[in-house]
Structures are given as C-alpha cells and as structure tokens.
Amino acid sequence: MEEQSASYTVDDALMSSGFGKFQILILSYAGIGLIAEAMEMMLLSFVGPSVQLEWKLTSHQESMITSVVFVGMLIGAYSWGVVSDNYGRRRGFLFTAIVTSGAGFLSSFAPNYLSLISLRFLVGIGLGGGPVLGSWFLEFVPAPSRGTWMVVFSAFWTVGTIFEASLAWMVMPKFGWRWLLALSSIPSFLLLLFYAITPESPRFLCMKGRTDEAVDVLEKMARLNNVPLPSGRLVSEKNIELDEVSGSSESTTLLTGAEESDSIDKDEGSDFGGFKSVGKLLAPKMIRATLLLWMAFFGNAFAYYGIVLLTSELSNGNRICAKEEVESVHSNNASLYKNVFISSFAEIPGSLLSAMVVDRYGRRLSMASMLFTSCVFLFPLVFSRAEILTTISLFGARLCIAASFTIVYIYAPEIYPTSVRTTGIGIASSVGRIGGILCPLVAVALVHSCHQTTAIILFEIVVFLSGLAVSFFPFETKGCRLNDTEVDMSMS
C-alpha cells in the first residue's frame, strides 16, 4: 500500500492538472489540423462543377474528383493509425501535414485532369491521418470532461466548413478554382510551422516504457497549468493492473488477457504492417465493438457527405428533371455558394447539441437519437420537391448527422486500449471513407437521373441501420478512464 501511494498514473496527473493553458495549446494545434481537413473536404463541393465546365468533363469524371480523395483517405487512415501506434502520435501527424499541404498546394497548378486527380488522391492519403490528431488531443484530457472537450475540438471542423464556404464565395467568382485550392492548403502548412513545440502523448510514452520522457511532458503540463504533479513516481496503469491481477482476484473483471497484452506490446515495434494490431481489433474480446463501430462510421460518413452533396445536387436535379432550362452556370454557382454557406451553419447547433448531451446522457443514447432524428428530417424528401422543404429537411438532417459524427469520434478512441487506439480509429475511419466513396455516386448519379425518391430511401436505410448498430454498442464510456490494457467488449 505504501508503494502504491508513492506512485501515480497519467490519469492521476491529468486529473490533478485539470484542463488548463497546456490543454488549450494542444486543442488549438489539433484544431488547426481539423480546420485544414474540413477545408480540403468542403472545397470538393465547389471545385468539381468548375473543373467540369473548364475541362468539359463528364459527370462520372466530376464524381471521381471527390471519390479519389476518399480512396486516399481510406488508405491513409489505416496507414497513419499504424504509424502513430508504433512510432508515436507526433510522427503520425507530421507526415500527414507534409503530404496534405504539399499535394494540396501543388494541385492548384494541375495542368490536366489526370494530374489533378492524382494529386487529390495524395491529399486524401494525408487527410486520412486526421483521427491521429483527435487521439493525441484526447490523451491529454481528464476523463470527467473528455466528452465536452472533444465536442469543442470537433467544432473546429464546423469553423473549417464555414470558412471554406466563405472563401469559395469570395475567391471562386473572381479568381477561379486554382486559387481556392492554393489558399485552402495554408492551414496544413501551419501544422508544420508549429510542429517543433508539440509534445508526444505521455500515455504513448508510458506504453513504450519511456517513462522519463512522459514525466518531462507531464512536468511541462503542470508548470504551464500552475499546479503540482501528484507525489511519487510515474507508473504505467498496465503495470499496476498486472500487479493487481497477481495479487487480487477482485480486480480482474476488465483485465483478462493483460499479461498477453503486455508480451505483445513489448514486441510491438516489429508490427510494421499493423497486422498484430488488426488481429487485436478482431479478437473475440473486441470484435463485436469493432464491427458495430465500422457500421456506425460507414453510416455517418455516407449520410454526412451525401447531405453536403445533396445540398447542391437536389436543386440542380429538380430543375433538370422538371425540364426547365438552366439559364447560366454562373448564376447556378452563385446559389450553390449561398446554399452550402447556409447549410454549413447547421453544424453550429449540431456541435452545441452534442456538447449538451454527450456527457449527460452518454455516447450511445446521444448518437442513436441523433441518427434516428435525421431519418425523420430526411423522410419528407421522399415525396416532396418543394425548395423550402428541401432546405429545412437538409438543414435538420445535417444538424443531427454532424452531432452524431462528432460523438462517434469521441466514442471510438474511448473503447480501444492505448496500444491499438489510433489503428482502431484509423480502420474505422477507413470504413467511413468507403461510405464517402459511394455517396457521390448516389447523390450525383441518382439525382441526375431523376431518381430522387430512390436516393433518399437509400439514405434513410443506411442511417437507420447505423442507428441500430449504435444501439447495440457493448458498453457506455461516459466518465470512464481511457484503457491502457485490453477490455472484454464481447458482452454488454
């Protein structure tokens, strides 16, 4: 008992430190990364139509400009997750920033269609590392306020979408799509500018046995927050739990397999392809949570990006299907900027709503209710093509999906142990990108071919099934500490 009282864990240090200046700086840096990701994603709504007009592309070629980004993100999300679980969170987001900023800026000089989609594919690979920044930030936040602060972090995405819509409205009519691509790459360059002062996650350092380095980071945090660290020496939670497993049978409920986990972690540096990590995610203890999480990510991404694209496609499609003449592409573009700008504001109440409910009602109930409510908002579009009802329905659906998407990014890192946290989120995010790849084909192709009712019914089915998947998540993580060891998630 005396030895235990003379030691503390990373969680103890975070609890005693609270959320102070240090965390604000971490939040600001990670937030810039999320703004960069949002801007690179949102510009797809504007660049596609302009490039199609300038280079006389088919609608399939226009859809490819969006889809290749998601294919890149699918690859990147897995790759950067494995890199950051094996070599550190900092190294993971350094490479993502280099790839995103470089390829994003160079794509503004693309001389032809092939070079443009190749560079946007590389941008997608870089953007796939977005979840790494979220995990990095999460690992510095005390457990009781984690949900609320992760919602605040997610609000940077909303800032990015609104900023990109404003930028497109100002830049596109006068200067064209190339300037928009170049200016949208600036936030990624800011990540590189301030990279040198970012600390490594102390949780990751403890997991790798680099306790002295973890203490240095925690001491800087305590100094900046003007609070003392707990007395004693820093120990890994995993080591404490192993001691408890050998000394007490009462503490083993969530710790089965901890010794196996320990032996795997020691060998983890050789897990270059991430196959051991993937094996853990699909092991009996985790497979239920992993598969349900994949369904939730797929549905959220499919619905979110689909609704963003539907905002412009439905008004266009309705005109075409009503056999009205489309007078001018430029007047169409003016309304496109306005519609996307207005619908982006749906994410502000979405963020506020998720902040209010996530720590009060828990992750599962909050997510499920948001997904089912978005089904209700989309339902009128099955029958109606009235412009005002379309705007209200898409606004409400985007509000709910934005809130649900925010919460699933909070829940995902909370259910996985530190050793596979970013790999787990990365693969789940990759599955979401498959939804992103497919949704342009639905939103663009079906609406263009005058099948709005079919498109909306498909969205309804996907969102409803995602809501069901969320309802069956194995356990609630509200207020729980992050796991450093594997937990049996096969049972409720």
CSV table of N, CA and C in Angstrom, one decimal, residues 213-363:
chain,number,residue,atom,x,y,z
A,213,GLU,N,10.6,10.3,-20.3
A,213,GLU,CA,10.1,11.3,-21.3
A,213,GLU,C,8.7,11.7,-21.0
A,214,ALA,N,7.9,10.7,-20.5
A,214,ALA,CA,6.5,11.0,-20.2
A,214,ALA,C,6.4,12.0,-19.0
A,215,VAL,N,7.3,11.8,-18.0
A,215,VAL,CA,7.4,12.7,-16.8
A,215,VAL,C,7.7,14.1,-17.3
A,216,ASP,N,8.7,14.2,-18.2
A,216,ASP,CA,9.0,15.6,-18.7
A,216,ASP,C,7.8,16.3,-19.3
A,217,VAL,N,7.0,15.5,-20.1
A,217,VAL,CA,5.8,16.1,-20.7
A,217,VAL,C,4.8,16.6,-19.6
A,218,LEU,N,4.6,15.7,-18.6
A,218,LEU,CA,3.7,16.0,-17.6
A,218,LEU,C,4.1,17.1,-16.7
A,219,GLU,N,5.5,17.2,-16.5
A,219,GLU,CA,6.0,18.4,-15.7
A,219,GLU,C,5.8,19.7,-16.4
A,220,LYS,N,6.0,19.7,-17.8
A,220,LYS,CA,5.7,20.9,-18.6
A,220,LYS,C,4.2,21.3,-18.4
A,221,MET,N,3.3,20.2,-18.5
A,221,MET,CA,1.9,20.5,-18.4
A,221,MET,C,1.6,21.1,-17.0
A,222,ALA,N,2.2,20.5,-16.0
A,222,ALA,CA,1.9,21.0,-14.6
A,222,ALA,C,2.4,22.5,-14.4
A,223,ARG,N,3.6,22.7,-15.0
A,223,ARG,CA,4.1,24.1,-14.9
A,223,ARG,C,3.2,25.1,-15.6
A,224,LEU,N,2.8,24.8,-16.8
A,224,LEU,CA,2.0,25.7,-17.6
A,224,LEU,C,0.6,25.9,-17.0
A,225,ASN,N,0.1,24.8,-16.4
A,225,ASN,CA,-1.2,24.9,-15.7
A,225,ASN,C,-1.1,25.5,-14.3
A,226,ASN,N,0.1,25.7,-13.8
A,226,ASN,CA,0.4,26.2,-12.5
A,226,ASN,C,-0.2,25.3,-11.4
A,227,VAL,N,0.0,24.0,-11.5
A,227,VAL,CA,-0.4,23.1,-10.5
A,227,VAL,C,0.7,22.1,-10.3
A,228,PRO,N,0.8,21.5,-9.0
A,228,PRO,CA,1.8,20.4,-8.8
A,228,PRO,C,1.4,19.1,-9.3
A,229,LEU,N,2.3,18.3,-9.7
A,229,LEU,CA,2.0,16.9,-10.1
A,229,LEU,C,1.8,16.1,-8.8
A,230,PRO,N,1.1,15.0,-8.9
A,230,PRO,CA,1.0,14.1,-7.7
A,230,PRO,C,2.4,13.7,-7.2
A,231,SER,N,2.5,13.4,-5.9
A,231,SER,CA,3.8,13.0,-5.4
A,231,SER,C,4.1,11.5,-5.8
A,232,GLY,N,5.4,11.2,-5.8
A,232,GLY,CA,5.8,9.8,-6.1
A,232,GLY,C,6.3,9.7,-7.6
A,233,ARG,N,6.4,8.5,-8.0
A,233,ARG,CA,6.9,8.2,-9.4
A,233,ARG,C,5.8,7.8,-10.3
A,234,LEU,N,6.0,8.2,-11.6
A,234,LEU,CA,5.0,7.8,-12.6
A,234,LEU,C,5.1,6.3,-12.9
A,235,VAL,N,4.0,5.7,-12.9
A,235,VAL,CA,3.9,4.3,-13.3
A,235,VAL,C,2.9,4.1,-14.4
A,236,SER,N,3.1,3.1,-15.2
A,236,SER,CA,2.1,2.7,-16.3
A,236,SER,C,0.9,2.0,-15.6
A,237,GLU,N,-0.3,2.4,-16.0
A,237,GLU,CA,-1.5,1.7,-15.5
A,237,GLU,C,-1.5,0.2,-15.7
A,238,LYS,N,-0.9,-0.1,-16.9
A,238,LYS,CA,-0.8,-1.6,-17.2
A,238,LYS,C,0.0,-2.3,-16.2
A,239,ASN,N,1.1,-1.7,-15.7
A,239,ASN,CA,1.9,-2.4,-14.7
A,239,ASN,C,1.2,-2.5,-13.4
A,240,ILE,N,0.4,-1.5,-13.0
A,240,ILE,CA,-0.4,-1.5,-11.8
A,240,ILE,C,-1.4,-2.7,-11.9
A,241,GLU,N,-2.1,-2.7,-13.1
A,241,GLU,CA,-3.1,-3.7,-13.3
A,241,GLU,C,-2.5,-5.2,-13.2
A,242,LEU,N,-1.3,-5.3,-13.8
A,242,LEU,CA,-0.7,-6.6,-13.7
A,242,LEU,C,-0.4,-7.1,-12.3
A,243,ASP,N,0.0,-6.1,-11.5
A,243,ASP,CA,0.3,-6.3,-10.0
A,243,ASP,C,-1.0,-6.8,-9.4
A,244,GLU,N,-2.1,-6.0,-9.7
A,244,GLU,CA,-3.4,-6.3,-9.1
A,244,GLU,C,-3.9,-7.7,-9.6
A,245,VAL,N,-3.6,-8.1,-10.8
A,245,VAL,CA,-4.0,-9.4,-11.3
A,245,VAL,C,-3.4,-10.5,-10.5
A,246,SER,N,-2.1,-10.3,-10.2
A,246,SER,CA,-1.3,-11.3,-9.5
A,246,SER,C,-1.7,-11.3,-8.0
A,247,GLY,N,-2.1,-10.2,-7.5
A,247,GLY,CA,-2.3,-10.0,-6.0
A,247,GLY,C,-3.8,-10.1,-5.6
A,248,SER,N,-4.7,-9.9,-6.5
A,248,SER,CA,-6.1,-9.9,-6.1
A,248,SER,C,-7.0,-10.4,-7.2
A,249,SER,N,-8.0,-11.3,-6.8
A,249,SER,CA,-8.9,-11.8,-7.8
A,249,SER,C,-10.0,-10.9,-8.1
A,250,GLU,N,-10.2,-9.9,-7.2
A,250,GLU,CA,-11.4,-9.0,-7.3
A,250,GLU,C,-11.2,-8.0,-8.5
A,251,SER,N,-10.0,-7.7,-8.9
A,251,SER,CA,-9.7,-6.6,-9.8
A,251,SER,C,-9.6,-7.1,-11.3
A,252,THR,N,-9.9,-8.4,-11.5
A,252,THR,CA,-9.6,-9.0,-12.8
A,252,THR,C,-10.8,-8.9,-13.8
A,253,THR,N,-11.9,-8.3,-13.5
A,253,THR,CA,-13.0,-8.2,-14.3
A,253,THR,C,-12.7,-7.7,-15.7
A,254,LEU,N,-12.0,-6.5,-15.8
A,254,LEU,CA,-11.7,-5.9,-17.1
A,254,LEU,C,-10.3,-6.2,-17.5
A,255,LEU,N,-9.6,-7.1,-16.8
A,255,LEU,CA,-8.2,-7.2,-17.1
A,255,LEU,C,-7.8,-8.5,-17.7
A,256,THR,N,-8.7,-9.3,-18.0
A,256,THR,CA,-8.3,-10.6,-18.6
A,256,THR,C,-7.5,-10.4,-19.9
A,257,GLY,N,-6.4,-11.2,-19.9
A,257,GLY,CA,-5.6,-11.1,-21.1
A,257,GLY,C,-4.5,-9.9,-21.0
A,258,ALA,N,-4.4,-9.3,-19.8
A,258,ALA,CA,-3.5,-8.2,-19.7
A,258,ALA,C,-2.0,-8.7,-19.8
A,259,GLU,N,-1.7,-9.9,-19.3
A,259,GLU,CA,-0.4,-10.4,-19.4
A,259,GLU,C,0.0,-10.7,-20.9
A,260,GLU,N,-1.0,-11.2,-21.6
A,260,GLU,CA,-0.8,-11.5,-23.1
A,260,GLU,C,-0.6,-10.1,-23.8
A,261,SER,N,-1.4,-9.1,-23.4
A,261,SER,CA,-1.2,-7.8,-24.0
A,261,SER,C,0.1,-7.2,-23.7
A,262,ASP,N,0.7,-7.5,-22.5
A,262,ASP,CA,2.0,-7.0,-22.1
A,262,ASP,C,3.1,-7.6,-23.0
A,263,SER,N,3.0,-8.9,-23.2
A,263,SER,CA,4.0,-9.5,-24.0
A,263,SER,C,3.9,-9.1,-25.5
A,264,ILE,N,2.7,-8.8,-26.0
A,264,ILE,CA,2.5,-8.4,-27.3
A,264,ILE,C,3.1,-7.0,-27.5
A,265,ASP,N,2.8,-6.1,-26.5
A,265,ASP,CA,3.3,-4.7,-26.6
A,265,ASP,C,4.8,-4.6,-26.6
A,266,LYS,N,5.5,-5.5,-25.9
A,266,LYS,CA,7.0,-5.5,-25.9
A,266,LYS,C,7.5,-5.7,-27.3
A,267,ASP,N,6.8,-6.5,-28.1
A,267,ASP,CA,7.2,-6.9,-29.4
A,267,ASP,C,6.6,-6.0,-30.5
A,268,GLU,N,5.9,-4.9,-30.0
A,268,GLU,CA,5.1,-4.2,-31.0
A,268,GLU,C,5.8,-3.4,-32.0
A,269,GLY,N,7.1,-3.0,-31.7
A,269,GLY,CA,7.9,-2.3,-32.6
A,269,GLY,C,8.1,-3.0,-34.0
A,270,SER,N,7.9,-4.3,-34.0
A,270,SER,CA,8.1,-5.0,-35.2
A,270,SER,C,6.8,-5.1,-36.0
A,271,ASP,N,5.8,-4.6,-35.5
A,271,ASP,CA,4.4,-4.7,-36.2
A,271,ASP,C,4.3,-3.7,-37.3
A,272,PHE,N,5.2,-3.8,-38.3
A,272,PHE,CA,5.3,-2.8,-39.3
A,272,PHE,C,4.0,-2.6,-40.1
A,273,GLY,N,3.4,-3.7,-40.5
A,273,GLY,CA,2.2,-3.7,-41.4
A,273,GLY,C,1.0,-3.5,-40.6
A,274,GLY,N,1.1,-3.5,-39.2
A,274,GLY,CA,-0.1,-3.3,-38.4
A,274,GLY,C,-0.9,-4.6,-38.3
A,275,PHE,N,-0.4,-5.8,-38.7
A,275,PHE,CA,-1.3,-7.0,-38.7
A,275,PHE,C,-1.6,-7.4,-37.3
A,276,LYS,N,-0.6,-7.3,-36.4
A,276,LYS,CA,-0.9,-7.7,-35.0
A,276,LYS,C,-2.0,-6.8,-34.4
A,277,SER,N,-1.9,-5.5,-34.7
A,277,SER,CA,-3.0,-4.6,-34.2
A,277,SER,C,-4.3,-4.9,-34.7
A,278,VAL,N,-4.4,-5.2,-36.0
A,278,VAL,CA,-5.7,-5.6,-36.6
A,278,VAL,C,-6.2,-6.9,-36.0
A,279,GLY,N,-5.3,-7.8,-35.7
A,279,GLY,CA,-5.6,-9.1,-35.1
A,279,GLY,C,-6.3,-8.8,-33.7
A,280,LYS,N,-5.7,-7.8,-33.0
A,280,LYS,CA,-6.3,-7.5,-31.7
A,280,LYS,C,-7.7,-6.9,-31.9
A,281,LEU,N,-7.9,-6.1,-32.9
A,281,LEU,CA,-9.2,-5.4,-33.1
A,281,LEU,C,-10.3,-6.5,-33.4
A,282,LEU,N,-9.9,-7.6,-34.1
A,282,LEU,CA,-10.8,-8.6,-34.5
A,282,LEU,C,-10.8,-9.8,-33.6
A,283,ALA,N,-10.1,-9.7,-32.4
A,283,ALA,CA,-10.1,-10.8,-31.5
A,283,ALA,C,-11.4,-10.9,-30.8
A,284,PRO,N,-11.8,-12.1,-30.2
A,284,PRO,CA,-13.1,-12.3,-29.6
A,284,PRO,C,-13.5,-11.2,-28.7
A,285,LYS,N,-12.5,-10.6,-27.9
A,285,LYS,CA,-12.8,-9.6,-26.9
A,285,LYS,C,-13.3,-8.3,-27.5
A,286,MET,N,-12.9,-8.0,-28.7
A,286,MET,CA,-13.1,-6.7,-29.3
A,286,MET,C,-14.0,-6.7,-30.6
A,287,ILE,N,-14.2,-7.9,-31.1
A,287,ILE,CA,-14.8,-8.0,-32.5
A,287,ILE,C,-16.2,-7.3,-32.6
A,288,ARG,N,-17.0,-7.6,-31.5
A,288,ARG,CA,-18.4,-7.0,-31.6
A,288,ARG,C,-18.3,-5.5,-31.6
A,289,ALA,N,-17.5,-4.9,-30.7
A,289,ALA,CA,-17.5,-3.4,-30.7
A,289,ALA,C,-16.9,-2.9,-32.0
A,290,THR,N,-15.9,-3.6,-32.5
A,290,THR,CA,-15.2,-3.1,-33.8
A,290,THR,C,-16.2,-3.2,-35.0
A,291,LEU,N,-16.9,-4.2,-35.1
A,291,LEU,CA,-17.8,-4.3,-36.3
A,291,LEU,C,-19.0,-3.3,-36.2
A,292,LEU,N,-19.5,-3.2,-35.0
A,292,LEU,CA,-20.6,-2.2,-34.8
A,292,LEU,C,-20.1,-0.7,-35.0
A,293,LEU,N,-18.8,-0.5,-34.6
A,293,LEU,CA,-18.2,0.8,-34.8
A,293,LEU,C,-18.0,1.1,-36.3
A,294,TRP,N,-17.6,0.0,-37.1
A,294,TRP,CA,-17.5,0.2,-38.5
A,294,TRP,C,-18.8,0.6,-39.2
A,295,MET,N,-19.9,-0.1,-38.7
A,295,MET,CA,-21.2,0.2,-39.3
A,295,MET,C,-21.6,1.7,-39.0
A,296,ALA,N,-21.3,2.1,-37.8
A,296,ALA,CA,-21.6,3.5,-37.4
A,296,ALA,C,-20.8,4.5,-38.2
A,297,PHE,N,-19.5,4.2,-38.4
A,297,PHE,CA,-18.7,5.1,-39.2
A,297,PHE,C,-19.1,5.2,-40.6
A,298,PHE,N,-19.5,4.0,-41.2
A,298,PHE,CA,-19.9,4.0,-42.6
A,298,PHE,C,-21.2,4.8,-42.8
A,299,GLY,N,-22.2,4.6,-41.9
A,299,GLY,CA,-23.4,5.3,-42.0
A,299,GLY,C,-23.3,6.8,-41.8
A,300,ASN,N,-22.5,7.2,-40.8
A,300,ASN,CA,-22.3,8.6,-40.6
A,300,ASN,C,-21.6,9.3,-41.7
A,301,ALA,N,-20.5,8.7,-42.3
A,301,ALA,CA,-19.8,9.3,-43.4
A,301,ALA,C,-20.7,9.3,-44.6
A,302,PHE,N,-21.4,8.2,-44.9
A,302,PHE,CA,-22.2,8.2,-46.1
A,302,PHE,C,-23.3,9.3,-46.0
A,303,ALA,N,-23.9,9.4,-44.9
A,303,ALA,CA,-25.0,10.4,-44.7
A,303,ALA,C,-24.5,11.8,-44.7
A,304,TYR,N,-23.4,12.1,-44.0
A,304,TYR,CA,-22.8,13.4,-43.8
A,304,TYR,C,-22.4,14.0,-45.2
A,305,TYR,N,-21.5,13.3,-45.9
A,305,TYR,CA,-21.0,13.8,-47.2
A,305,TYR,C,-22.1,13.7,-48.2
A,306,GLY,N,-23.0,12.8,-48.1
A,306,GLY,CA,-24.2,12.7,-49.0
A,306,GLY,C,-25.0,13.9,-48.9
A,307,ILE,N,-25.3,14.4,-47.7
A,307,ILE,CA,-26.2,15.5,-47.4
A,307,ILE,C,-25.5,16.8,-47.9
A,308,VAL,N,-24.2,16.9,-47.7
A,308,VAL,CA,-23.4,18.1,-48.2
A,308,VAL,C,-23.6,18.1,-49.8
A,309,LEU,N,-23.4,17.0,-50.4
A,309,LEU,CA,-23.5,17.0,-51.9
A,309,LEU,C,-25.0,17.2,-52.3
A,310,LEU,N,-25.9,16.6,-51.6
A,310,LEU,CA,-27.3,16.8,-52.0
A,310,LEU,C,-27.8,18.3,-51.9
A,311,THR,N,-27.1,19.0,-51.0
A,311,THR,CA,-27.5,20.5,-50.9
A,311,THR,C,-27.4,21.2,-52.3
A,312,SER,N,-26.4,20.8,-53.1
A,312,SER,CA,-26.3,21.5,-54.4
A,312,SER,C,-27.0,20.6,-55.5
A,313,GLU,N,-26.9,19.3,-55.3
A,313,GLU,CA,-27.4,18.4,-56.4
A,313,GLU,C,-28.9,18.4,-56.5
A,314,LEU,N,-29.6,18.5,-55.4
A,314,LEU,CA,-31.1,18.5,-55.4
A,314,LEU,C,-31.7,19.6,-56.2
A,315,SER,N,-31.2,20.8,-55.9
A,315,SER,CA,-31.8,22.0,-56.6
A,315,SER,C,-31.5,21.9,-58.1
A,316,ASN,N,-30.3,21.5,-58.5
A,316,ASN,CA,-29.9,21.3,-59.9
A,316,ASN,C,-30.7,20.2,-60.5
A,317,GLY,N,-30.8,19.1,-59.8
A,317,GLY,CA,-31.5,17.9,-60.3
A,317,GLY,C,-33.0,18.2,-60.5
A,318,ASN,N,-33.6,19.0,-59.6
A,318,ASN,CA,-35.0,19.3,-59.7
A,318,ASN,C,-35.3,20.1,-60.9
A,319,ARG,N,-34.4,21.1,-61.2
A,319,ARG,CA,-34.6,21.9,-62.4
A,319,ARG,C,-34.5,21.1,-63.7
A,320,ILE,N,-33.5,20.2,-63.7
A,320,ILE,CA,-33.3,19.4,-64.9
A,320,ILE,C,-34.5,18.4,-65.1
A,321,CYS,N,-34.9,17.8,-64.0
A,321,CYS,CA,-36.0,16.8,-64.1
A,321,CYS,C,-37.3,17.4,-64.4
A,322,ALA,N,-37.4,18.7,-64.0
A,322,ALA,CA,-38.7,19.5,-64.3
A,322,ALA,C,-38.6,20.0,-65.8
A,323,LYS,N,-37.5,19.7,-66.5
A,323,LYS,CA,-37.3,20.1,-67.9
A,323,LYS,C,-37.3,21.6,-68.0
A,324,GLU,N,-36.8,22.3,-67.0
A,324,GLU,CA,-36.6,23.7,-67.1
A,324,GLU,C,-35.2,24.0,-67.7
A,325,GLU,N,-35.1,25.1,-68.4
A,325,GLU,CA,-33.8,25.4,-68.9
A,325,GLU,C,-32.9,25.9,-67.8
A,326,VAL,N,-31.7,25.5,-67.8
A,326,VAL,CA,-30.7,26.0,-66.8
A,326,VAL,C,-30.0,27.2,-67.5
A,327,GLU,N,-30.4,28.4,-67.1
A,327,GLU,CA,-30.0,29.6,-67.8
A,327,GLU,C,-28.5,29.8,-67.9
A,328,SER,N,-27.9,29.7,-66.7
A,328,SER,CA,-26.5,30.0,-66.7
A,328,SER,C,-25.8,29.3,-65.6
A,329,VAL,N,-24.6,28.8,-65.9
A,329,VAL,CA,-23.9,28.1,-64.9
A,329,VAL,C,-23.4,29.0,-63.8
A,330,HIS,N,-23.1,30.3,-64.2
A,330,HIS,CA,-22.6,31.2,-63.2
A,330,HIS,C,-23.7,31.6,-62.2
A,331,SER,N,-24.9,31.8,-62.6
A,331,SER,CA,-26.0,32.1,-61.7
A,331,SER,C,-26.3,30.9,-60.8
A,332,ASN,N,-26.1,29.7,-61.4
A,332,ASN,CA,-26.3,28.5,-60.6
A,332,ASN,C,-25.2,28.4,-59.5
A,333,ASN,N,-24.0,28.8,-59.9
A,333,ASN,CA,-22.8,28.7,-58.9
A,333,ASN,C,-23.1,29.7,-57.8
A,334,ALA,N,-23.6,30.9,-58.1
A,334,ALA,CA,-23.9,31.9,-57.0
A,334,ALA,C,-24.8,31.3,-56.0
A,335,SER,N,-25.9,30.6,-56.4
A,335,SER,CA,-26.8,29.9,-55.5
A,335,SER,C,-26.2,28.8,-54.8
A,336,LEU,N,-25.2,28.1,-55.4
A,336,LEU,CA,-24.5,27.0,-54.8
A,336,LEU,C,-23.7,27.4,-53.6
A,337,TYR,N,-22.9,28.5,-53.8
A,337,TYR,CA,-22.1,29.1,-52.7
A,337,TYR,C,-23.1,29.5,-51.5
A,338,LYS,N,-24.2,30.1,-51.9
A,338,LYS,CA,-25.1,30.5,-50.8
A,338,LYS,C,-25.7,29.3,-50.1
A,339,ASN,N,-26.2,28.3,-50.8
A,339,ASN,CA,-26.8,27.2,-50.2
A,339,ASN,C,-25.8,26.4,-49.3
A,340,VAL,N,-24.6,26.2,-49.8
A,340,VAL,CA,-23.6,25.5,-49.0
A,340,VAL,C,-23.2,26.3,-47.8
A,341,PHE,N,-23.1,27.6,-48.0
A,341,PHE,CA,-22.8,28.5,-46.9
A,341,PHE,C,-23.8,28.4,-45.8
A,342,ILE,N,-25.1,28.5,-46.2
A,342,ILE,CA,-26.2,28.4,-45.2
A,342,ILE,C,-26.3,27.1,-44.5
A,343,SER,N,-26.2,26.0,-45.3
A,343,SER,CA,-26.3,24.7,-44.7
A,343,SER,C,-25.1,24.4,-43.7
A,344,SER,N,-23.9,25.0,-44.0
A,344,SER,CA,-22.8,24.8,-43.1
A,344,SER,C,-23.1,25.2,-41.7
A,345,PHE,N,-24.0,26.2,-41.6
A,345,PHE,CA,-24.3,26.8,-40.2
A,345,PHE,C,-25.1,25.8,-39.4
A,346,ALA,N,-25.7,24.7,-40.1
A,346,ALA,CA,-26.4,23.7,-39.3
A,346,ALA,C,-25.5,23.0,-38.3
A,347,GLU,N,-24.1,23.0,-38.6
A,347,GLU,CA,-23.2,22.3,-37.8
A,347,GLU,C,-23.0,23.0,-36.4
A,348,ILE,N,-23.3,24.3,-36.4
A,348,ILE,CA,-23.1,25.1,-35.1
A,348,ILE,C,-24.1,24.5,-34.1
A,349,PRO,N,-25.4,24.6,-34.3
A,349,PRO,CA,-26.3,24.0,-33.4
A,349,PRO,C,-26.1,22.5,-33.2
A,350,GLY,N,-25.5,21.8,-34.2
A,350,GLY,CA,-25.2,20.4,-34.1
A,350,GLY,C,-24.1,20.2,-33.0
A,351,SER,N,-23.1,21.0,-33.1
A,351,SER,CA,-22.0,20.9,-32.1
A,351,SER,C,-22.5,21.3,-30.7
A,352,LEU,N,-23.3,22.3,-30.6
A,352,LEU,CA,-23.9,22.7,-29.3
A,352,LEU,C,-24.7,21.6,-28.7
A,353,LEU,N,-25.5,21.0,-29.6
A,353,LEU,CA,-26.4,19.9,-29.1
A,353,LEU,C,-25.6,18.7,-28.6
A,354,SER,N,-24.6,18.3,-29.4
A,354,SER,CA,-23.7,17.2,-28.9
A,354,SER,C,-23.0,17.5,-27.6
A,355,ALA,N,-22.6,18.8,-27.4
A,355,ALA,CA,-21.9,19.2,-26.2
A,355,ALA,C,-22.8,19.1,-25.0
A,356,MET,N,-24.1,19.4,-25.2
A,356,MET,CA,-25.1,19.3,-24.1
A,356,MET,C,-25.4,17.9,-23.7
A,357,VAL,N,-25.5,17.0,-24.7
A,357,VAL,CA,-26.0,15.6,-24.4
A,357,VAL,C,-24.9,14.6,-24.1
A,358,VAL,N,-23.7,14.8,-24.7
A,358,VAL,CA,-22.7,13.7,-24.7
A,358,VAL,C,-22.3,13.2,-23.3
A,359,ASP,N,-22.1,14.2,-22.4
A,359,ASP,CA,-21.6,13.8,-21.0
A,359,ASP,C,-22.8,13.6,-20.1
A,360,ARG,N,-24.0,14.1,-20.5
A,360,ARG,CA,-25.2,14.0,-19.6
A,360,ARG,C,-25.9,12.6,-19.9
A,361,TYR,N,-26.2,12.3,-21.1
A,361,TYR,CA,-26.9,11.1,-21.5
A,361,TYR,C,-26.1,10.0,-22.0
A,362,GLY,N,-24.8,10.2,-22.2
A,362,GLY,CA,-23.9,9.1,-22.6
A,362,GLY,C,-23.8,9.1,-24.1
A,363,ARG,N,-22.8,8.3,-24.6
A,363,ARG,CA,-22.5,8.3,-26.0
A,363,ARG,C,-23.5,7.5,-26.8
